[in-house]
XYZ file of C-alpha atoms in Angstrom:
687
model
C -66.730 87.616 -42.917
C -66.894 84.296 -44.642
C -65.099 81.088 -43.776
C -63.278 78.977 -46.281
C -60.037 78.657 -48.119
C -58.967 81.860 -49.923
C -59.013 85.588 -49.363
C -61.558 88.113 -48.153
C -60.790 91.355 -49.936
C -61.931 94.812 -48.812
C -62.036 97.359 -51.615
C -61.647 100.258 -49.160
C -58.737 99.427 -46.831
C -58.631 101.187 -43.482
C -54.872 101.489 -42.940
C -53.936 103.548 -39.921
C -51.040 105.993 -40.512
C -47.828 105.038 -38.795
C -46.090 107.140 -36.201
C -49.184 108.723 -34.572
C -47.977 107.806 -31.089
C -49.450 105.613 -28.362
C -53.130 104.767 -28.392
C -55.463 101.875 -27.557
C -54.111 98.713 -29.047
C -56.144 98.006 -32.210
C -55.294 96.220 -35.413
C -57.421 96.743 -38.501
C -60.211 98.023 -36.314
C -59.997 95.038 -33.876
C -58.948 95.326 -30.231
C -56.029 93.010 -29.375
C -54.684 92.193 -25.903
C -51.200 93.562 -25.264
C -48.106 91.437 -25.795
C -44.373 91.880 -26.502
C -43.180 91.266 -30.025
C -39.741 89.648 -30.356
C -37.867 91.886 -32.759
C -34.397 90.485 -33.523
C -34.429 92.497 -36.769
C -35.950 95.712 -35.392
C -33.247 97.694 -37.142
C -34.549 96.472 -40.463
C -38.050 97.627 -39.547
C -36.736 101.026 -38.557
C -34.658 101.296 -41.706
C -37.627 100.321 -43.924
C -40.368 102.387 -42.232
C -38.707 104.858 -39.925
C -40.722 103.355 -37.016
C -39.891 101.152 -34.077
C -41.711 97.796 -33.759
C -43.861 99.145 -30.935
C -44.910 102.265 -32.796
C -45.391 100.242 -35.976
C -48.114 98.173 -34.146
C -49.259 101.105 -32.051
C -48.442 99.212 -28.847
C -47.416 100.790 -25.567
C -47.620 97.601 -23.446
C -44.246 95.777 -23.140
C -46.008 92.376 -22.538
C -48.245 92.688 -25.582
C -46.478 90.272 -27.949
C -45.355 87.622 -25.446
C -48.808 86.961 -24.032
C -51.054 87.414 -27.028
C -53.231 84.279 -27.570
C -52.620 84.334 -31.328
C -49.568 84.320 -33.580
C -48.105 87.718 -34.506
C -45.572 88.255 -37.246
C -43.681 90.824 -39.258
C -42.306 89.691 -42.623
C -40.913 91.090 -45.845
C -42.552 90.879 -49.243
C -39.472 88.892 -50.324
C -40.404 86.088 -47.942
C -38.426 86.487 -44.700
C -39.860 86.602 -41.194
C -38.446 89.646 -39.377
C -40.202 88.942 -36.095
C -42.621 86.404 -34.610
C -44.070 85.894 -31.185
C -43.840 82.581 -29.201
C -47.371 81.481 -30.186
C -46.545 81.620 -33.896
C -43.249 79.787 -33.328
C -45.043 76.940 -31.539
C -47.735 76.931 -34.249
C -45.020 75.910 -36.741
C -43.431 73.442 -34.296
C -40.484 75.486 -33.012
C -39.509 75.983 -29.384
C -38.573 79.665 -29.676
C -39.129 82.548 -32.082
C -35.402 82.692 -32.741
C -35.383 79.004 -33.836
C -38.158 79.704 -36.367
C -36.379 82.828 -37.717
C -33.191 80.825 -38.246
C -34.993 77.883 -39.890
C -37.479 79.516 -42.269
C -35.615 81.660 -44.814
C -38.195 81.435 -47.612
C -41.804 81.654 -46.409
C -43.396 80.596 -49.721
C -41.181 77.521 -50.134
C -40.861 76.451 -46.493
C -44.088 77.554 -44.785
C -46.748 77.127 -47.501
C -48.065 73.811 -48.818
C -48.821 75.569 -52.106
C -46.483 78.542 -52.822
C -49.122 79.956 -55.184
C -51.198 80.819 -52.130
C -48.356 83.111 -50.956
C -48.445 84.906 -54.291
C -52.221 85.403 -54.029
C -51.737 86.753 -50.481
C -49.161 89.299 -51.739
C -51.356 90.319 -54.699
C -54.266 91.282 -52.463
C -52.005 93.155 -50.034
C -50.441 95.108 -52.879
C -53.881 95.974 -54.254
C -55.830 96.731 -51.064
C -53.182 97.118 -48.375
C -54.792 94.509 -46.087
C -56.458 91.063 -46.025
C -59.009 89.572 -43.680
C -59.415 85.911 -42.666
C -57.130 84.563 -45.337
C -57.128 80.753 -44.932
C -54.292 78.659 -46.274
C -52.461 75.412 -45.665
C -49.089 75.635 -43.947
C -46.290 73.162 -43.293
C -45.549 72.165 -39.710
C -41.981 71.424 -38.757
C -42.755 67.664 -38.610
C -44.163 67.673 -42.166
C -47.832 67.641 -41.250
C -50.262 70.166 -42.695
C -51.953 72.812 -40.566
C -54.651 75.294 -41.500
C -54.255 78.974 -40.520
C -56.338 82.124 -40.830
C -54.387 85.369 -41.327
C -55.397 89.000 -40.851
C -52.578 91.217 -42.197
C -51.745 94.695 -43.476
C -48.988 96.187 -45.532
C -46.688 98.734 -43.842
C -45.531 101.337 -46.313
C -42.238 103.260 -46.362
C -41.575 106.962 -47.133
C -41.961 106.299 -50.861
C -45.437 104.787 -50.373
C -44.391 101.264 -51.274
C -45.109 98.290 -49.003
C -41.993 97.539 -47.019
C -43.359 95.072 -44.441
C -46.260 92.719 -43.765
C -47.671 92.675 -40.223
C -50.449 90.495 -39.028
C -52.138 87.989 -36.723
C -52.235 84.210 -37.424
C -54.796 81.816 -35.908
C -54.462 77.990 -36.029
C -57.816 76.802 -37.419
C -56.776 73.181 -38.104
C -59.291 71.746 -35.642
C -62.041 73.988 -37.006
C -61.275 72.908 -40.577
C -61.205 69.225 -39.587
C -64.488 69.650 -37.748
C -65.960 71.392 -40.774
C -64.673 68.596 -43.002
C -66.239 65.946 -40.771
C -69.456 67.916 -40.658
C -69.445 68.255 -44.442
C -68.820 64.532 -44.881
C -71.518 63.719 -42.341
C -73.995 66.034 -44.036
C -73.246 64.542 -47.434
C -73.440 61.008 -46.073
C -76.752 61.754 -44.408
C -77.979 63.431 -47.561
C -77.009 60.364 -49.606
C -78.702 58.064 -47.111
C -81.757 60.271 -47.075
C -81.972 60.272 -50.857
C -81.527 56.491 -50.907
C -84.494 55.932 -48.615
C -87.761 55.245 -50.417
C -89.760 56.776 -47.572
C -91.612 60.068 -47.443
C -90.641 62.329 -44.535
C -92.685 65.128 -43.000
C -91.699 67.599 -40.285
C -94.587 68.709 -38.073
C -94.750 70.988 -35.070
C -96.405 70.251 -31.732
C -99.780 71.474 -33.015
C -99.675 69.187 -36.059
C -98.785 71.727 -38.749
C -96.668 70.548 -41.706
C -93.355 72.449 -41.689
C -91.215 70.634 -44.255
C -90.995 67.422 -46.260
C -88.637 65.080 -48.107
C -89.958 63.093 -51.070
C -87.400 61.023 -53.036
C -88.329 60.333 -56.636
C -91.360 62.615 -56.592
C -93.391 60.248 -54.436
C -95.746 62.882 -53.042
C -99.438 62.175 -53.347
C -100.277 65.900 -53.446
C -98.546 69.159 -54.291
C -96.475 70.706 -51.431
C -98.483 73.937 -51.418
C -101.553 71.881 -50.513
C -100.102 70.766 -47.155
C -97.078 72.898 -46.146
C -98.058 75.291 -43.352
C -101.426 73.617 -42.945
C -102.970 71.657 -40.052
C -103.087 67.841 -40.400
C -106.849 67.781 -39.830
C -107.241 70.091 -42.849
C -105.064 67.895 -45.065
C -105.638 64.266 -44.058
C -108.779 62.232 -43.598
C -110.228 62.788 -40.101
C -109.358 59.356 -38.716
C -105.764 59.563 -40.024
C -105.387 63.144 -38.760
C -106.645 62.185 -35.295
C -104.320 59.162 -35.274
C -101.353 61.407 -36.141
C -102.185 63.964 -33.433
C -102.655 61.209 -30.859
C -99.207 59.812 -31.636
C -97.631 63.288 -31.539
C -99.028 63.639 -28.012
C -97.652 60.210 -27.105
C -94.144 60.962 -28.433
C -94.157 64.374 -26.728
C -95.057 62.665 -23.464
C -92.899 59.519 -23.605
C -90.098 60.570 -25.935
C -90.089 57.145 -27.593
C -90.525 56.470 -31.299
C -93.929 55.020 -32.191
C -95.000 53.020 -35.237
C -98.499 52.735 -36.606
C -100.289 51.811 -39.791
C -103.304 53.078 -41.628
C -105.061 52.798 -44.958
C -106.365 55.509 -47.250
C -108.515 55.720 -50.352
C -106.444 57.305 -53.132
C -107.915 57.689 -56.612
C -110.445 54.957 -55.882
C -107.831 52.485 -54.617
C -107.174 51.386 -51.052
C -103.505 52.011 -50.193
C -101.694 50.870 -47.067
C -99.097 52.909 -45.200
C -96.754 52.408 -42.255
C -95.562 55.449 -40.304
C -92.864 55.937 -37.670
C -93.074 59.108 -35.601
C -90.152 60.422 -33.544
C -89.139 63.654 -31.840
C -86.898 65.983 -33.851
C -85.872 68.834 -31.564
C -89.031 70.709 -30.667
C -90.771 69.279 -33.711
C -91.716 65.788 -34.885
C -90.535 63.730 -37.842
C -92.979 61.343 -39.521
C -91.413 58.701 -41.793
C -94.101 57.266 -44.052
C -93.788 54.232 -46.314
C -96.296 52.978 -48.872
C -96.549 49.232 -48.120
C -99.448 48.469 -50.437
C -97.439 46.174 -52.711
C -95.757 44.511 -49.731
C -99.103 44.069 -47.967
C -100.701 42.473 -51.013
C -97.665 40.289 -51.606
C -97.824 39.101 -48.003
C -101.534 38.405 -48.316
C -100.963 36.439 -51.525
C -98.095 34.560 -49.910
C -100.267 33.860 -46.875
C -103.017 32.448 -49.070
C -100.536 30.268 -50.918
C -99.007 29.134 -47.628
C -102.410 28.242 -46.176
C -103.308 26.364 -49.357
C -100.009 24.494 -49.242
C -100.568 23.663 -45.564
C -104.037 22.300 -46.357
C -102.577 20.174 -49.129
C -99.718 18.828 -47.012
C -101.946 18.356 -43.957
C -104.332 16.158 -45.936
C -101.746 14.212 -47.888
C -101.250 10.561 -47.077
C -97.568 11.046 -47.800
C -95.256 12.200 -45.015
C -93.524 15.455 -46.014
C -90.314 16.640 -44.363
C -87.825 19.399 -45.186
C -84.270 19.146 -43.846
C -81.029 21.045 -44.180
C -78.166 19.514 -46.147
C -77.031 17.612 -43.038
C -80.417 15.951 -42.616
C -81.670 18.030 -39.658
C -85.443 18.470 -39.782
C -86.773 22.004 -40.381
C -90.388 21.243 -41.306
C -92.795 18.324 -40.897
C -96.282 17.963 -42.295
C -99.113 16.927 -39.994
C -99.199 13.572 -41.776
C -96.148 12.725 -39.663
C -98.681 11.805 -36.962
C -98.551 8.387 -38.639
C -95.267 7.931 -36.783
C -96.784 8.890 -33.429
C -94.384 11.733 -32.595
C -95.216 15.307 -31.595
C -94.122 17.470 -34.534
C -92.168 19.922 -32.354
C -90.124 17.087 -30.859
C -88.771 16.132 -34.278
C -87.766 19.584 -35.551
C -83.971 19.895 -35.302
C -83.498 16.126 -35.094
C -81.511 14.295 -37.764
C -83.797 12.334 -40.043
C -81.349 9.398 -39.991
C -81.704 8.875 -36.228
C -84.828 6.716 -36.588
C -83.762 4.622 -39.585
C -83.602 0.899 -38.742
C -80.027 -0.060 -37.717
C -79.863 -2.725 -40.437
C -80.902 -0.195 -43.105
C -78.867 2.792 -41.886
C -75.476 1.924 -43.516
C -76.807 1.681 -47.066
C -79.312 4.534 -46.558
C -76.462 6.796 -45.360
C -74.386 5.755 -48.385
C -77.293 6.608 -50.715
C -77.773 9.972 -48.932
C -74.093 10.897 -49.264
C -74.106 9.924 -52.939
C -77.232 12.054 -53.421
C -75.480 15.057 -51.832
C -72.418 14.542 -54.021
C -74.437 14.463 -57.258
C -76.618 17.480 -56.242
C -79.139 16.825 -58.969
C -82.301 14.869 -59.678
C -84.137 12.758 -57.123
C -83.426 9.573 -55.195
C -85.901 6.895 -54.047
C -85.269 4.334 -51.318
C -87.335 1.829 -49.340
C -86.415 1.687 -45.668
C -87.700 0.850 -42.214
C -88.420 3.798 -39.906
C -89.068 3.712 -36.169
C -92.399 4.841 -34.765
C -92.871 6.435 -31.333
C -93.961 3.067 -29.847
C -90.688 1.447 -30.938
C -92.142 -0.506 -33.847
C -90.985 -0.040 -37.424
C -92.913 0.744 -40.579
C -91.761 0.485 -44.163
C -91.484 3.800 -46.038
C -90.915 4.523 -49.699
C -89.037 7.835 -49.566
C -88.234 10.194 -52.440
C -85.688 12.974 -51.850
C -85.182 16.071 -53.996
C -83.259 19.320 -53.570
C -84.693 22.785 -52.905
C -82.418 25.347 -54.596
C -81.705 28.979 -53.694
C -81.814 31.899 -56.141
C -78.240 31.150 -57.268
C -79.086 27.551 -58.107
C -77.262 26.066 -55.117
C -78.875 23.284 -53.043
C -80.292 24.870 -49.888
C -82.584 22.216 -48.392
C -83.892 18.717 -49.113
C -87.555 17.791 -49.553
C -88.466 14.240 -48.512
C -91.815 12.706 -49.458
C -92.566 9.311 -47.906
C -95.495 6.908 -48.101
C -96.288 3.949 -45.887
C -95.663 0.682 -47.765
C -95.765 -1.578 -44.696
C -98.827 -3.460 -45.950
C -97.206 -3.909 -49.349
C -94.063 -5.296 -47.725
C -96.096 -7.625 -45.491
C -97.953 -8.956 -48.530
C -94.620 -9.509 -50.248
C -93.417 -11.463 -47.207
C -96.632 -13.508 -47.097
C -96.360 -14.285 -50.799
C -92.750 -15.289 -50.338
C -93.612 -17.469 -47.340
C -96.485 -19.066 -49.218
C -94.191 -19.768 -52.122
C -91.640 -21.281 -49.759
C -94.431 -23.258 -48.111
C -95.471 -24.706 -51.459
C -91.862 -25.501 -52.254
C -91.422 -27.138 -48.863
C -94.645 -29.101 -49.251
C -93.425 -30.305 -52.616
C -90.108 -31.216 -51.034
C -91.847 -33.123 -48.249
C -94.020 -34.978 -50.752
C -90.966 -35.774 -52.826
C -89.095 -36.777 -49.671
C -91.862 -39.163 -48.680
C -91.824 -40.748 -52.124
C -88.032 -40.839 -52.120
C -87.851 -42.361 -48.652
C -90.373 -45.026 -49.581
C -88.448 -45.866 -52.743
C -85.079 -45.811 -51.023
C -86.394 -47.924 -48.175
C -87.685 -50.520 -50.632
C -84.419 -50.577 -52.561
C -82.345 -50.873 -49.389
C -84.645 -53.369 -47.687
C -84.390 -55.945 -50.488
C -80.602 -56.431 -50.351
C -80.613 -55.930 -46.591
C -83.152 -58.755 -46.242
C -80.750 -61.006 -48.162
C -77.992 -60.021 -45.743
C -80.209 -60.674 -42.739
C -81.348 -64.073 -44.111
C -78.012 -65.339 -45.448
C -75.730 -64.244 -42.621
C -77.082 -66.844 -40.123
C -76.725 -69.560 -42.803
C -73.117 -68.541 -43.426
C -72.488 -68.438 -39.667
C -73.798 -72.006 -39.229
C -71.801 -73.119 -42.269
C -68.644 -71.706 -40.678
C -69.340 -73.596 -37.496
C -69.727 -76.847 -39.495
C -66.579 -76.260 -41.577
C -64.428 -74.905 -38.781
C -63.256 -78.341 -37.372
C -62.248 -79.549 -40.835
C -60.342 -76.313 -41.557
C -58.699 -76.502 -38.149
C -57.429 -80.047 -38.817
C -56.178 -79.021 -42.259
C -54.440 -75.949 -40.784
C -52.558 -78.103 -38.324
C -51.143 -80.118 -41.220
C -50.671 -77.043 -43.371
C -49.708 -74.138 -41.069
C -49.363 -71.740 -44.044
C -53.136 -71.807 -44.628
C -54.589 -68.309 -45.204
C -58.144 -67.045 -45.523
C -58.556 -63.765 -47.468
C -54.805 -63.308 -47.191
C -54.888 -63.569 -43.404
C -53.197 -66.510 -41.626
C -55.822 -68.982 -40.511
C -54.558 -68.921 -36.928
C -55.237 -65.174 -36.723
C -58.467 -65.271 -38.662
C -60.261 -68.157 -36.975
C -60.941 -66.578 -33.521
C -62.625 -63.498 -35.157
C -64.825 -65.066 -37.829
C -67.874 -65.462 -35.575
C -67.435 -61.825 -34.421
C -67.448 -60.731 -38.054
C -70.689 -62.590 -38.681
C -72.201 -61.063 -35.526
C -71.190 -57.563 -36.721
C -72.784 -58.154 -40.111
C -76.011 -59.298 -38.469
C -76.044 -56.296 -36.091
C -75.349 -53.865 -38.930
C -78.125 -55.381 -40.994
C -80.585 -55.095 -38.117
C -79.502 -51.436 -37.627
C -80.093 -50.709 -41.311
C -83.547 -52.215 -41.018
C -84.329 -50.051 -37.983
C -83.121 -46.860 -39.664
C -85.230 -47.635 -42.719
C -88.249 -48.201 -40.496
C -87.640 -44.900 -38.643
C -87.244 -42.970 -41.909
C -90.467 -44.431 -43.274
C -92.312 -43.560 -40.078
C -90.858 -39.996 -40.011
C -91.726 -39.255 -43.622
C -95.181 -40.777 -43.413
C -97.763 -38.113 -42.333
C -99.929 -40.610 -40.531
C -102.830 -39.590 -38.217
C -102.021 -39.106 -34.540
C -102.216 -42.411 -32.646
C -102.505 -41.906 -28.879
C -103.068 -45.579 -28.068
C -99.427 -46.397 -27.274
C -97.808 -46.308 -23.854
C -94.564 -44.534 -24.616
C -91.225 -44.513 -22.778
C -89.731 -41.081 -23.444
C -86.209 -42.502 -23.100
C -86.930 -44.902 -25.971
C -88.237 -41.989 -28.057
C -84.941 -40.168 -27.471
C -82.976 -43.295 -28.391
C -84.791 -43.805 -31.695
C -84.377 -40.102 -32.554
C -80.641 -40.295 -31.935
C -80.399 -43.264 -34.298
C -81.621 -40.937 -37.055
C -79.523 -37.822 -36.389
C -76.430 -38.814 -34.386
C -74.304 -38.334 -37.502
C -75.884 -34.893 -38.026
C -75.151 -33.934 -34.421
C -71.489 -34.929 -34.720
C -71.156 -32.534 -37.669
C -72.075 -29.560 -35.450
C -70.529 -30.297 -32.032
C -67.843 -32.341 -30.342
C -69.584 -31.927 -26.973
C -72.966 -33.715 -27.096
C -74.336 -35.084 -23.838
C -77.367 -37.291 -23.079
C -78.721 -37.717 -19.537
C -81.683 -40.138 -19.274
C -83.707 -40.363 -16.057
C -84.261 -43.837 -14.584
C -87.709 -45.183 -13.708
C -89.437 -42.384 -15.586
C -93.223 -42.781 -15.930
C -94.753 -43.894 -19.208
C -97.007 -41.528 -21.104
C -99.957 -42.057 -23.399
C -98.998 -40.905 -26.881
C -97.662 -41.390 -30.393
C -94.073 -42.645 -30.407
C -93.378 -41.574 -33.996
C -94.750 -38.034 -33.516
C -92.792 -37.488 -30.297
C -89.676 -38.728 -32.061
C -90.290 -36.075 -34.702
C -90.410 -33.401 -31.958
C -87.077 -34.514 -30.469
C -85.443 -34.591 -33.901
C -86.654 -31.059 -34.729
C -85.465 -29.608 -31.410
C -82.052 -31.270 -31.633
C -81.531 -30.046 -35.205
C -82.477 -26.487 -34.172
C -80.053 -26.632 -31.238
C -77.222 -27.812 -33.475
C -77.884 -25.172 -36.126
C -77.606 -22.395 -33.512
C -73.977 -23.312 -32.715
C -71.144 -21.262 -34.164
C -68.282 -23.457 -32.922
C -67.915 -27.245 -32.556
C -66.581 -26.680 -29.036
C -70.002 -25.424 -27.955
C -72.100 -28.042 -26.201
C -75.580 -29.489 -26.649
C -77.138 -31.404 -23.746
C -80.324 -33.521 -23.777
C -81.870 -34.785 -20.558
C -85.132 -36.441 -19.561
C -86.772 -36.052 -16.153
C -90.005 -36.425 -14.218
C -91.734 -33.125 -13.265
C -94.206 -34.072 -10.484
C -95.238 -30.439 -9.909
C -96.527 -30.317 -13.482
C -97.686 -33.957 -13.461
C -95.589 -34.453 -16.561
C -92.465 -36.044 -17.932
C -90.076 -33.715 -19.738
C -87.270 -33.488 -22.266
C -84.859 -30.558 -21.861
C -82.439 -29.608 -24.669
C -79.817 -26.950 -23.879
C -77.382 -25.413 -26.353
C -74.606 -22.823 -26.109
C -75.492 -21.241 -29.445
C -76.368 -17.734 -30.604
C -79.655 -17.484 -28.706
C -82.971 -15.922 -29.756
C -83.534 -12.151 -30.039
C -86.349 -10.753 -27.846
C -88.228 -9.453 -30.896
C -88.221 -12.987 -32.394
C -89.274 -14.815 -29.222
C -93.008 -14.182 -29.636
C -93.027 -15.499 -33.210
C -90.750 -18.537 -33.161
C -93.641 -21.029 -33.232
C -95.556 -19.118 -35.944
C -95.931 -21.157 -39.143
C -93.244 -20.330 -41.704
C -91.489 -17.862 -39.381
C -87.772 -18.568 -39.475
C -84.543 -16.662 -38.943
C -82.719 -19.266 -41.058
C -84.451 -18.942 -44.426
C -81.082 -18.306 -46.058
C -79.739 -21.692 -44.915
C -82.860 -23.662 -45.779
C -85.089 -23.080 -42.748
C -88.807 -23.428 -43.469
C -90.317 -22.114 -40.248
C -92.438 -25.277 -39.916
C -90.392 -27.353 -37.452
C -91.309 -25.571 -34.208
C -94.875 -24.971 -35.361
C -95.418 -28.708 -36.021
C -93.588 -29.649 -32.819
C -95.740 -27.274 -30.734
C -98.930 -28.751 -32.200
C -97.772 -32.322 -31.459
C -96.825 -31.431 -27.863
C -100.197 -29.740 -27.286
C -101.943 -32.889 -28.575
C -100.054 -34.767 -25.840
C -101.398 -32.415 -23.138
C -98.107 -30.586 -22.861
C -96.312 -27.365 -23.730
C -93.035 -26.005 -25.078
C -91.091 -23.594 -22.852
C -88.205 -21.436 -24.167
C -85.518 -19.658 -22.151
C -82.951 -17.764 -24.223
C -80.479 -14.871 -24.139
C -78.824 -13.556 -27.317
C -75.248 -14.777 -27.447
C -75.694 -17.104 -24.442
C -77.701 -20.007 -25.834
C -81.187 -21.458 -25.515
C -82.962 -24.021 -23.341
C -86.115 -25.714 -24.688
C -88.188 -27.829 -22.331
C -90.913 -30.186 -23.603
C -93.544 -31.011 -20.975
C -95.779 -34.048 -21.736
C -98.747 -34.413 -19.402
C -100.547 -37.662 -20.339
C -98.841 -39.878 -17.721
C -100.072 -43.488 -17.548
C -101.579 -44.112 -14.134
């Protein structure tokens, strides 16, 4: 008997004659357990066939129909159920046989999914008198579809025509669903198998080829050359032994094993990878030709090694990052920065950019990402492992994927620190030349200005005493005249008010003239680069006083809180008054320029430092302070943090040299944002 939708026809039906009396319960040659058939229409059966339901089925057991494990029915060719047992009723979703008989009045229309299947069923019964394993789709009471298999016969009446159909019905829905799943699984596996590029061979425990699968005709030899033959007779000895050894291993361990081998085929070395696994009592070998892959990998490896040699010996630093800037690859030339390569992978490349450069570098990076094309070059400072910074010229370009989308960024950087330092030196030298020219011009200007001011000032100094004596001589006469003429005025001021102050006015003119002369002398001395003269015995308080004459106006422009504390009975020192004055002026100007608010104070004090055998000048300001990285360079020639506001970087360098010539030293104490204290120690005390 076959299985599947449709009919199994027997050309020679074996229909037992009705009415032969009780016998062993058989139906179409098959033994059936006894059961009781519900026969609400038994009269119809008797009227159609002349037999009772029991004799019609040849049943003498009253429990036959009720307890049968399959559905049993009697129906008419016109399409009415005459009797059903409880199993068949439940098969269609009814509680009792009577409920089914009342509900289904037309079997073809109500019980079949396709009424044409009912007609085919009737055709075979009419022709052969019976059907075997007829499979069809039926309608369950809830509307779902069930599959059934029917074995039935036609019961004929006295005229020889078929009056009734009697048969057994089996619910095969689960079997059909299982078959459907199996069919789908087999087809899916077949499709997967055909999609695989691998060769497959089935071998037994002894190593004999039993079967094969070769998609696309990929066999290297005809099947009749290896099927049914021993591996040692087919393969090269070393490959055959390798295969047998792995069969033994899989048989012992049960685990899949993988191995590779090479073979000479038509004068060419080919490479294969094989996976061997148990397949029931046999073994399945899945073999893949990896020659092209192997050679591609070897070529790629050679290219990779060549690229590594190139990048490892480049002076440029090469880095590859993702689109967020996280490092994925670094060339060995990154050792220039002093970091271990592994420590930098995964780190953002922006982390080590100098804080002052980071804002504009980040802006350039974001613009580069937005454009997604071309390259971008920047010069920036980058931190080394020791904390110092080097200058890098960095070029960034995109690495694109196969769809043309940016995938990574390639950065190539070269060290331009020396170039930048040379640029700074050239700039400083240029500024030095400019400053030297300014100083030369200043000296010439000061000399000229001093001459031009001295001439009229000398007239003032000479003529003021003459005018003062003249006033004293004329004063009695004017006084007598004023008494007679009380309305007398001098320069619009009543004589009585003017007279007591005239001598004070002359004294002020004389004092102002002498002050002008002193300022001119100090300016000439300051501008004149005369050789150091250590012959003088110098009072440091007088040096401070003469310096203040020059820059008091400058100081008042920076602070409203300037204090001077001069020590009494301070020892004299051997030195150059003019040079020491220059030191005080430079230090006071620096202190003032560090202030950011006129409320901040500057204090100058002199004192004797017996422990150092020196006299000292201390200048303290509340300004911006000096950064730690600048502290070691503040007395270097031309080093200045105030180039933008006219600083030359020469003041502290010159001052330090002068102080050293006087056997002393400059000492700095500073905190950023808290101010600076500069102490000048001068050691050549006069004994």
